[in-house]
mmCIF file of C-alpha atoms and ligand atoms in Angstrom:
data_model
loop_
_atom_site.group_PDB
_atom_site.id
_atom_site.type_symbol
_atom_site.label_atom_id
_atom_site.label_comp_id
_atom_site.label_asym_id
_atom_site.label_seq_id
_atom_site.Cartn_x
_atom_site.Cartn_y
_atom_site.Cartn_z
ATOM 1 C CA UNK A 819 51.650 -31.847 -28.670
ATOM 2 C CA UNK A 820 50.962 -31.527 -32.460
ATOM 3 C CA UNK A 821 48.830 -28.592 -33.589
ATOM 4 C CA UNK A 822 45.655 -30.755 -34.574
ATOM 5 C CA UNK A 823 44.034 -27.742 -35.881
ATOM 6 C CA UNK A 824 46.957 -27.036 -38.458
ATOM 7 C CA UNK A 825 46.795 -30.658 -39.372
ATOM 8 C CA UNK A 826 43.138 -30.974 -40.234
ATOM 9 C CA UNK A 827 43.364 -27.539 -42.137
ATOM 10 C CA UNK A 828 46.713 -28.360 -43.931
ATOM 11 C CA UNK A 829 45.257 -31.623 -45.028
ATOM 12 C CA UNK A 830 42.260 -29.914 -46.673
ATOM 13 C CA UNK A 831 44.363 -27.076 -47.930
ATOM 14 C CA UNK A 832 46.771 -29.496 -49.632
ATOM 15 C CA UNK A 833 44.150 -31.750 -51.080
ATOM 16 C CA UNK A 834 41.373 -29.520 -52.086
ATOM 17 C CA UNK A 835 42.569 -25.863 -51.796
ATOM 18 C CA UNK A 836 39.422 -24.118 -52.640
ATOM 19 C CA UNK A 837 37.389 -26.300 -50.050
ATOM 20 C CA UNK A 838 40.283 -25.819 -47.555
ATOM 21 C CA UNK A 839 39.956 -22.189 -47.787
ATOM 22 C CA UNK A 840 36.152 -22.278 -47.095
ATOM 23 C CA UNK A 841 37.019 -24.435 -43.972
ATOM 24 C CA UNK A 842 39.787 -21.675 -42.700
ATOM 25 C CA UNK A 843 36.910 -18.999 -43.172
ATOM 26 C CA UNK A 844 34.306 -21.396 -41.514
ATOM 27 C CA UNK A 845 36.524 -21.717 -38.295
ATOM 28 C CA UNK A 846 37.491 -18.178 -38.098
ATOM 29 C CA UNK A 847 33.774 -17.317 -38.014
ATOM 30 C CA UNK A 848 32.948 -19.958 -35.480
ATOM 31 C CA UNK A 849 35.649 -19.067 -33.167
ATOM 32 C CA UNK A 850 35.239 -15.436 -33.339
ATOM 33 C CA UNK A 851 31.524 -15.976 -32.821
ATOM 34 C CA UNK A 852 32.054 -18.481 -29.758
ATOM 35 C CA UNK A 853 34.617 -16.250 -28.103
ATOM 36 C CA UNK A 854 32.095 -13.364 -27.905
ATOM 37 C CA UNK A 855 28.956 -15.623 -26.932
ATOM 38 C CA UNK A 856 30.710 -17.325 -24.221
ATOM 39 C CA UNK A 857 32.689 -14.339 -22.707
ATOM 40 C CA UNK A 858 31.966 -13.689 -19.230
ATOM 41 C CA UNK A 859 30.469 -10.140 -19.727
ATOM 42 C CA UNK A 860 28.865 -10.648 -22.891
ATOM 43 C CA UNK A 861 26.265 -7.931 -23.927
ATOM 44 C CA UNK A 862 23.179 -8.336 -25.944
ATOM 45 C CA UNK A 863 25.014 -6.511 -28.737
ATOM 46 C CA UNK A 864 27.896 -8.958 -28.684
ATOM 47 C CA UNK A 865 25.512 -11.826 -28.631
ATOM 48 C CA UNK A 866 23.942 -10.686 -31.848
ATOM 49 C CA UNK A 867 27.189 -10.202 -33.625
ATOM 50 C CA UNK A 868 28.133 -13.926 -32.330
ATOM 51 C CA UNK A 869 25.173 -15.321 -33.947
ATOM 52 C CA UNK A 870 25.623 -13.482 -37.467
ATOM 53 C CA UNK A 871 29.200 -15.052 -37.049
ATOM 54 C CA UNK A 872 28.291 -18.370 -36.110
ATOM 55 C CA UNK A 873 25.449 -18.705 -38.760
ATOM 56 C CA UNK A 874 28.068 -17.683 -41.260
ATOM 57 C CA UNK A 875 30.241 -20.418 -40.302
ATOM 58 C CA UNK A 876 27.570 -22.918 -40.195
ATOM 59 C CA UNK A 877 26.713 -22.085 -43.986
ATOM 60 C CA UNK A 878 30.180 -22.330 -44.746
ATOM 61 C CA UNK A 879 30.810 -25.528 -43.096
ATOM 62 C CA UNK A 880 27.976 -26.930 -45.251
ATOM 63 C CA UNK A 881 29.655 -25.717 -48.314
ATOM 64 C CA UNK A 882 32.873 -26.890 -47.269
ATOM 65 C CA UNK A 883 31.514 -30.430 -47.107
ATOM 66 C CA UNK A 884 30.004 -30.317 -50.410
ATOM 67 C CA UNK A 885 32.784 -28.851 -52.099
ATOM 68 C CA UNK A 886 35.048 -31.417 -50.516
ATOM 69 C CA UNK A 887 32.996 -34.333 -51.191
ATOM 70 C CA UNK A 888 31.986 -33.408 -54.789
ATOM 71 C CA UNK A 889 33.846 -30.635 -56.039
ATOM 72 C CA UNK A 890 33.762 -26.679 -56.064
ATOM 73 C CA UNK A 891 31.543 -26.809 -58.993
ATOM 74 C CA UNK A 892 28.760 -28.743 -56.466
ATOM 75 C CA UNK A 893 28.526 -25.159 -54.796
ATOM 76 C CA UNK A 894 28.655 -22.915 -57.827
ATOM 77 C CA UNK A 895 25.204 -21.528 -58.880
ATOM 78 C CA UNK A 896 24.045 -23.118 -62.056
ATOM 79 C CA UNK A 897 27.268 -25.357 -62.178
ATOM 80 C CA UNK A 898 29.100 -22.836 -64.272
ATOM 81 C CA UNK A 899 32.839 -23.290 -63.851
ATOM 82 C CA UNK A 900 34.775 -20.066 -64.418
ATOM 83 C CA UNK A 901 37.579 -20.445 -66.812
ATOM 84 C CA UNK A 902 41.273 -20.760 -65.693
ATOM 85 C CA UNK A 903 42.275 -21.293 -62.053
ATOM 86 C CA UNK A 904 39.460 -21.998 -59.924
ATOM 87 C CA UNK A 905 41.316 -20.887 -56.618
ATOM 88 C CA UNK A 906 41.914 -17.716 -58.213
ATOM 89 C CA UNK A 907 38.349 -17.142 -59.225
ATOM 90 C CA UNK A 908 37.132 -18.500 -55.856
ATOM 91 C CA UNK A 909 39.336 -15.757 -54.155
ATOM 92 C CA UNK A 910 38.109 -12.987 -56.832
ATOM 93 C CA UNK A 911 34.615 -13.800 -55.967
ATOM 94 C CA UNK A 912 34.058 -14.453 -59.577
ATOM 95 C CA UNK A 913 31.082 -16.506 -59.208
ATOM 96 C CA UNK A 914 28.010 -17.037 -57.059
ATOM 97 C CA UNK A 915 27.576 -19.980 -54.761
ATOM 98 C CA UNK A 916 24.248 -21.862 -53.907
ATOM 99 C CA UNK A 917 22.306 -21.092 -50.953
ATOM 100 C CA UNK A 918 22.380 -22.582 -47.568
ATOM 101 C CA UNK A 919 19.058 -24.602 -48.196
ATOM 102 C CA UNK A 920 20.439 -25.960 -51.408
ATOM 103 C CA UNK A 921 23.353 -27.212 -49.597
ATOM 104 C CA UNK A 922 21.583 -28.822 -46.750
ATOM 105 C CA UNK A 923 19.180 -30.658 -49.374
ATOM 106 C CA UNK A 924 22.367 -31.956 -51.321
ATOM 107 C CA UNK A 925 23.966 -33.065 -48.137
ATOM 108 C CA UNK A 926 20.759 -34.819 -46.963
ATOM 109 C CA UNK A 927 20.727 -37.030 -49.879
ATOM 110 C CA UNK A 928 23.808 -38.556 -48.791
ATOM 111 C CA UNK A 929 21.981 -39.776 -45.742
ATOM 112 C CA UNK A 930 22.660 -39.651 -42.136
ATOM 113 C CA UNK A 931 20.857 -36.432 -41.518
ATOM 114 C CA UNK A 932 17.618 -36.519 -39.758
ATOM 115 C CA UNK A 933 14.546 -34.106 -39.965
ATOM 116 C CA UNK A 934 15.566 -33.190 -36.214
ATOM 117 C CA UNK A 935 18.925 -32.135 -37.485
ATOM 118 C CA UNK A 936 17.513 -29.996 -40.226
ATOM 119 C CA UNK A 937 14.817 -28.639 -37.969
ATOM 120 C CA UNK A 938 17.567 -27.507 -35.410
ATOM 121 C CA UNK A 939 19.754 -25.940 -37.906
ATOM 122 C CA UNK A 940 16.817 -23.940 -39.445
ATOM 123 C CA UNK A 941 16.363 -22.508 -36.205
ATOM 124 C CA UNK A 942 19.717 -20.818 -36.125
ATOM 125 C CA UNK A 943 18.890 -19.599 -39.380
ATOM 126 C CA UNK A 944 15.580 -17.950 -38.065
ATOM 127 C CA UNK A 945 17.053 -16.745 -35.011
ATOM 128 C CA UNK A 946 19.809 -15.106 -37.040
ATOM 129 C CA UNK A 947 16.907 -13.428 -39.483
ATOM 130 C CA UNK A 948 14.837 -12.437 -36.246
ATOM 131 C CA UNK A 949 17.678 -10.814 -34.598
ATOM 132 C CA UNK A 950 19.349 -8.882 -37.483
ATOM 133 C CA UNK A 951 15.769 -7.443 -38.509
ATOM 134 C CA UNK A 952 13.711 -7.000 -35.376
ATOM 135 C CA UNK A 953 15.276 -7.933 -31.983
ATOM 136 C CA UNK A 954 16.093 -5.070 -29.685
ATOM 137 C CA UNK A 955 17.045 -7.258 -26.654
ATOM 138 C CA UNK A 956 17.751 -10.896 -26.404
ATOM 139 C CA UNK A 957 18.035 -13.547 -24.021
ATOM 140 C CA UNK A 958 21.677 -14.428 -23.913
ATOM 141 C CA UNK A 959 21.119 -17.681 -22.111
ATOM 142 C CA UNK A 960 18.622 -18.675 -24.620
ATOM 143 C CA UNK A 961 20.954 -17.706 -27.637
ATOM 144 C CA UNK A 962 23.938 -19.933 -25.842
ATOM 145 C CA UNK A 963 21.411 -22.938 -25.395
ATOM 146 C CA UNK A 964 20.213 -22.931 -29.096
ATOM 147 C CA UNK A 965 23.714 -22.404 -30.546
ATOM 148 C CA UNK A 966 24.911 -25.252 -28.333
ATOM 149 C CA UNK A 967 22.192 -27.549 -29.901
ATOM 150 C CA UNK A 968 23.494 -26.541 -33.359
ATOM 151 C CA UNK A 969 27.054 -27.004 -32.517
ATOM 152 C CA UNK A 970 26.526 -30.641 -31.486
ATOM 153 C CA UNK A 971 25.220 -31.264 -34.915
ATOM 154 C CA UNK A 972 27.061 -29.326 -37.304
ATOM 155 C CA UNK A 973 30.602 -30.614 -36.813
ATOM 156 C CA UNK A 974 29.377 -34.185 -37.374
ATOM 157 C CA UNK A 975 27.306 -33.455 -40.351
ATOM 158 C CA UNK A 976 29.298 -30.846 -42.017
ATOM 159 C CA UNK A 977 32.888 -30.713 -40.825
ATOM 160 C CA UNK A 978 33.782 -34.377 -39.986
ATOM 161 C CA UNK A 979 31.390 -36.026 -42.310
ATOM 162 C CA UNK A 980 32.804 -39.294 -43.613
ATOM 163 C CA UNK A 981 36.101 -38.613 -41.932
ATOM 164 C CA UNK A 982 34.715 -40.142 -38.911
ATOM 165 C CA UNK A 983 34.537 -43.313 -40.680
ATOM 166 C CA UNK A 984 38.335 -43.450 -41.100
ATOM 167 C CA UNK A 985 39.075 -42.374 -37.629
ATOM 168 C CA UNK A 986 41.170 -39.221 -38.913
ATOM 169 C CA UNK A 987 39.104 -36.456 -37.313
ATOM 170 C CA UNK A 988 40.819 -36.312 -33.872
ATOM 171 C CA UNK A 989 38.545 -34.005 -32.053
ATOM 172 C CA UNK A 990 36.970 -30.641 -32.183
ATOM 173 C CA UNK A 991 40.340 -28.786 -31.264
ATOM 174 C CA UNK A 992 40.868 -29.506 -34.936
ATOM 175 C CA UNK A 993 38.872 -26.401 -35.717
ATOM 176 C CA UNK A 994 38.111 -24.809 -32.427
ATOM 177 C CA UNK A 995 40.658 -22.505 -30.265
ATOM 178 C CA UNK A 996 41.240 -24.202 -26.896
ATOM 179 C CA UNK A 997 39.050 -21.768 -24.842
ATOM 180 C CA UNK A 998 36.247 -22.142 -27.288
ATOM 181 C CA UNK A 999 36.495 -25.878 -27.023
ATOM 182 C CA UNK A 1000 36.641 -25.853 -23.365
ATOM 183 C CA UNK A 1001 33.606 -23.431 -23.063
ATOM 184 C CA UNK A 1002 31.697 -25.661 -25.553
ATOM 185 C CA UNK A 1003 32.183 -29.123 -24.220
ATOM 186 C CA UNK A 1004 31.932 -27.908 -20.311
ATOM 187 C CA UNK A 1005 28.506 -26.183 -21.213
ATOM 188 C CA UNK A 1006 25.689 -28.407 -19.612
ATOM 189 C CA UNK A 1007 22.910 -28.114 -22.245
ATOM 190 C CA UNK A 1008 25.585 -28.914 -25.081
ATOM 191 C CA UNK A 1009 26.854 -31.984 -23.055
ATOM 192 C CA UNK A 1010 23.111 -33.174 -22.314
ATOM 193 C CA UNK A 1011 22.231 -32.703 -26.244
ATOM 194 C CA UNK A 1012 25.371 -34.559 -27.116
ATOM 195 C CA UNK A 1013 23.928 -37.526 -25.261
ATOM 196 C CA UNK A 1014 20.609 -37.292 -27.142
ATOM 197 C CA UNK A 1015 22.138 -36.863 -30.566
ATOM 198 C CA UNK A 1016 24.583 -39.785 -30.006
ATOM 199 C CA UNK A 1017 21.876 -42.031 -29.580
ATOM 200 C CA UNK A 1018 19.526 -40.682 -32.230
ATOM 201 C CA UNK A 1019 22.181 -40.843 -34.934
ATOM 202 C CA UNK A 1020 21.424 -43.275 -37.683
ATOM 203 C CA UNK A 1021 25.150 -44.460 -37.891
ATOM 204 C CA UNK A 1022 25.411 -45.286 -34.096
ATOM 205 C CA UNK A 1023 25.472 -49.047 -33.099
ATOM 206 C CA UNK A 1024 26.065 -48.504 -29.436
ATOM 207 C CA UNK A 1025 26.901 -45.554 -27.046
ATOM 208 C CA UNK A 1026 29.553 -45.434 -24.110
ATOM 209 C CA UNK A 1027 31.126 -43.051 -21.820
ATOM 210 C CA UNK A 1028 33.841 -41.101 -23.686
ATOM 211 C CA UNK A 1029 37.105 -41.430 -22.259
ATOM 212 C CA UNK A 1030 38.144 -37.800 -23.037
ATOM 213 C CA UNK A 1031 35.235 -35.735 -22.051
ATOM 214 C CA UNK A 1032 33.539 -38.302 -19.846
ATOM 215 C CA UNK A 1033 30.142 -37.683 -21.458
ATOM 216 C CA UNK A 1034 27.831 -40.589 -22.499
ATOM 217 C CA UNK A 1035 28.126 -39.390 -26.026
ATOM 218 C CA UNK A 1036 30.628 -41.811 -27.949
ATOM 219 C CA UNK A 1037 29.041 -43.749 -30.444
ATOM 220 C CA UNK A 1038 30.320 -46.932 -32.156
ATOM 221 C CA UNK A 1039 29.426 -46.548 -35.423
ATOM 222 C CA UNK A 1040 28.622 -49.132 -38.151
ATOM 223 C CA UNK A 1041 31.785 -48.306 -39.738
ATOM 224 C CA UNK A 1042 33.607 -49.738 -36.522
ATOM 225 C CA UNK A 1043 35.034 -46.168 -35.677
ATOM 226 C CA UNK A 1044 34.118 -44.091 -32.435
ATOM 227 C CA UNK A 1045 33.112 -40.799 -32.752
ATOM 228 C CA UNK A 1046 32.101 -38.597 -29.615
ATOM 229 C CA UNK A 1047 29.303 -36.137 -30.083
ATOM 230 C CA UNK A 1048 30.494 -33.820 -27.283
ATOM 231 C CA UNK A 1049 34.296 -33.467 -27.896
ATOM 232 C CA UNK A 1050 34.617 -34.834 -31.267
ATOM 233 C CA UNK A 1051 37.078 -37.568 -30.466
ATOM 234 C CA UNK A 1052 37.322 -40.004 -33.473
ATOM 235 C CA UNK A 1053 38.939 -43.308 -33.177
ATOM 236 C CA UNK A 1054 39.396 -46.786 -34.624
ATOM 237 C CA UNK A 1055 37.852 -49.512 -32.594
ATOM 238 C CA UNK A 1056 40.915 -51.493 -32.571
HETATM 239 ZN ZN1 ZN B 583 34.049 -36.971 -25.693
#
């Protein structure tokens, strides 16, 4: 069995190293957060840390998409490129990147992001801010559900993007550890929301039952490729 996660990462590390490095970090924060949040004996303290970690990964994935689609300069504040090696400057933190809201605004100019998507993702930011500053105790069931709603949308918008239209994205195992992949795609609220998001997506022509995760969340896209909003399966329609 090929290591799909490595393939996805390696491809980006080879073709656009700074963007690839952002992707590696995004998946680390995402997997660390999900492992905490979906652990059997999760405490309220763990859940707070999980939200901060997942929110960080969402921001990084948004930056990944911009840095990949355009160039690293697209996420640099003031578009001022450092002299010399971009990768070295990036690793040394020699420049400031734009904020998350600016990233989302840029990405939404490329289409395919609905008002609802932006609203749901904004909720994670609000939740993170509320938790970090004011929350004493939290409702773990609620946090799991809100996170699931966000994670139905984020891979499609930020990680896969146009890869869905060339059938190369494979599935969410390309950036989720296998335990996290299975916790997420077997979580009821996540599966239900994936069905709704597939139907609402502007790129969907028709919806079918996914042959991998058996959820009614695989969309035949206008590009004639299939993309499942639950397990991330991407395939050509031939
Ligand atoms: Zn699926």
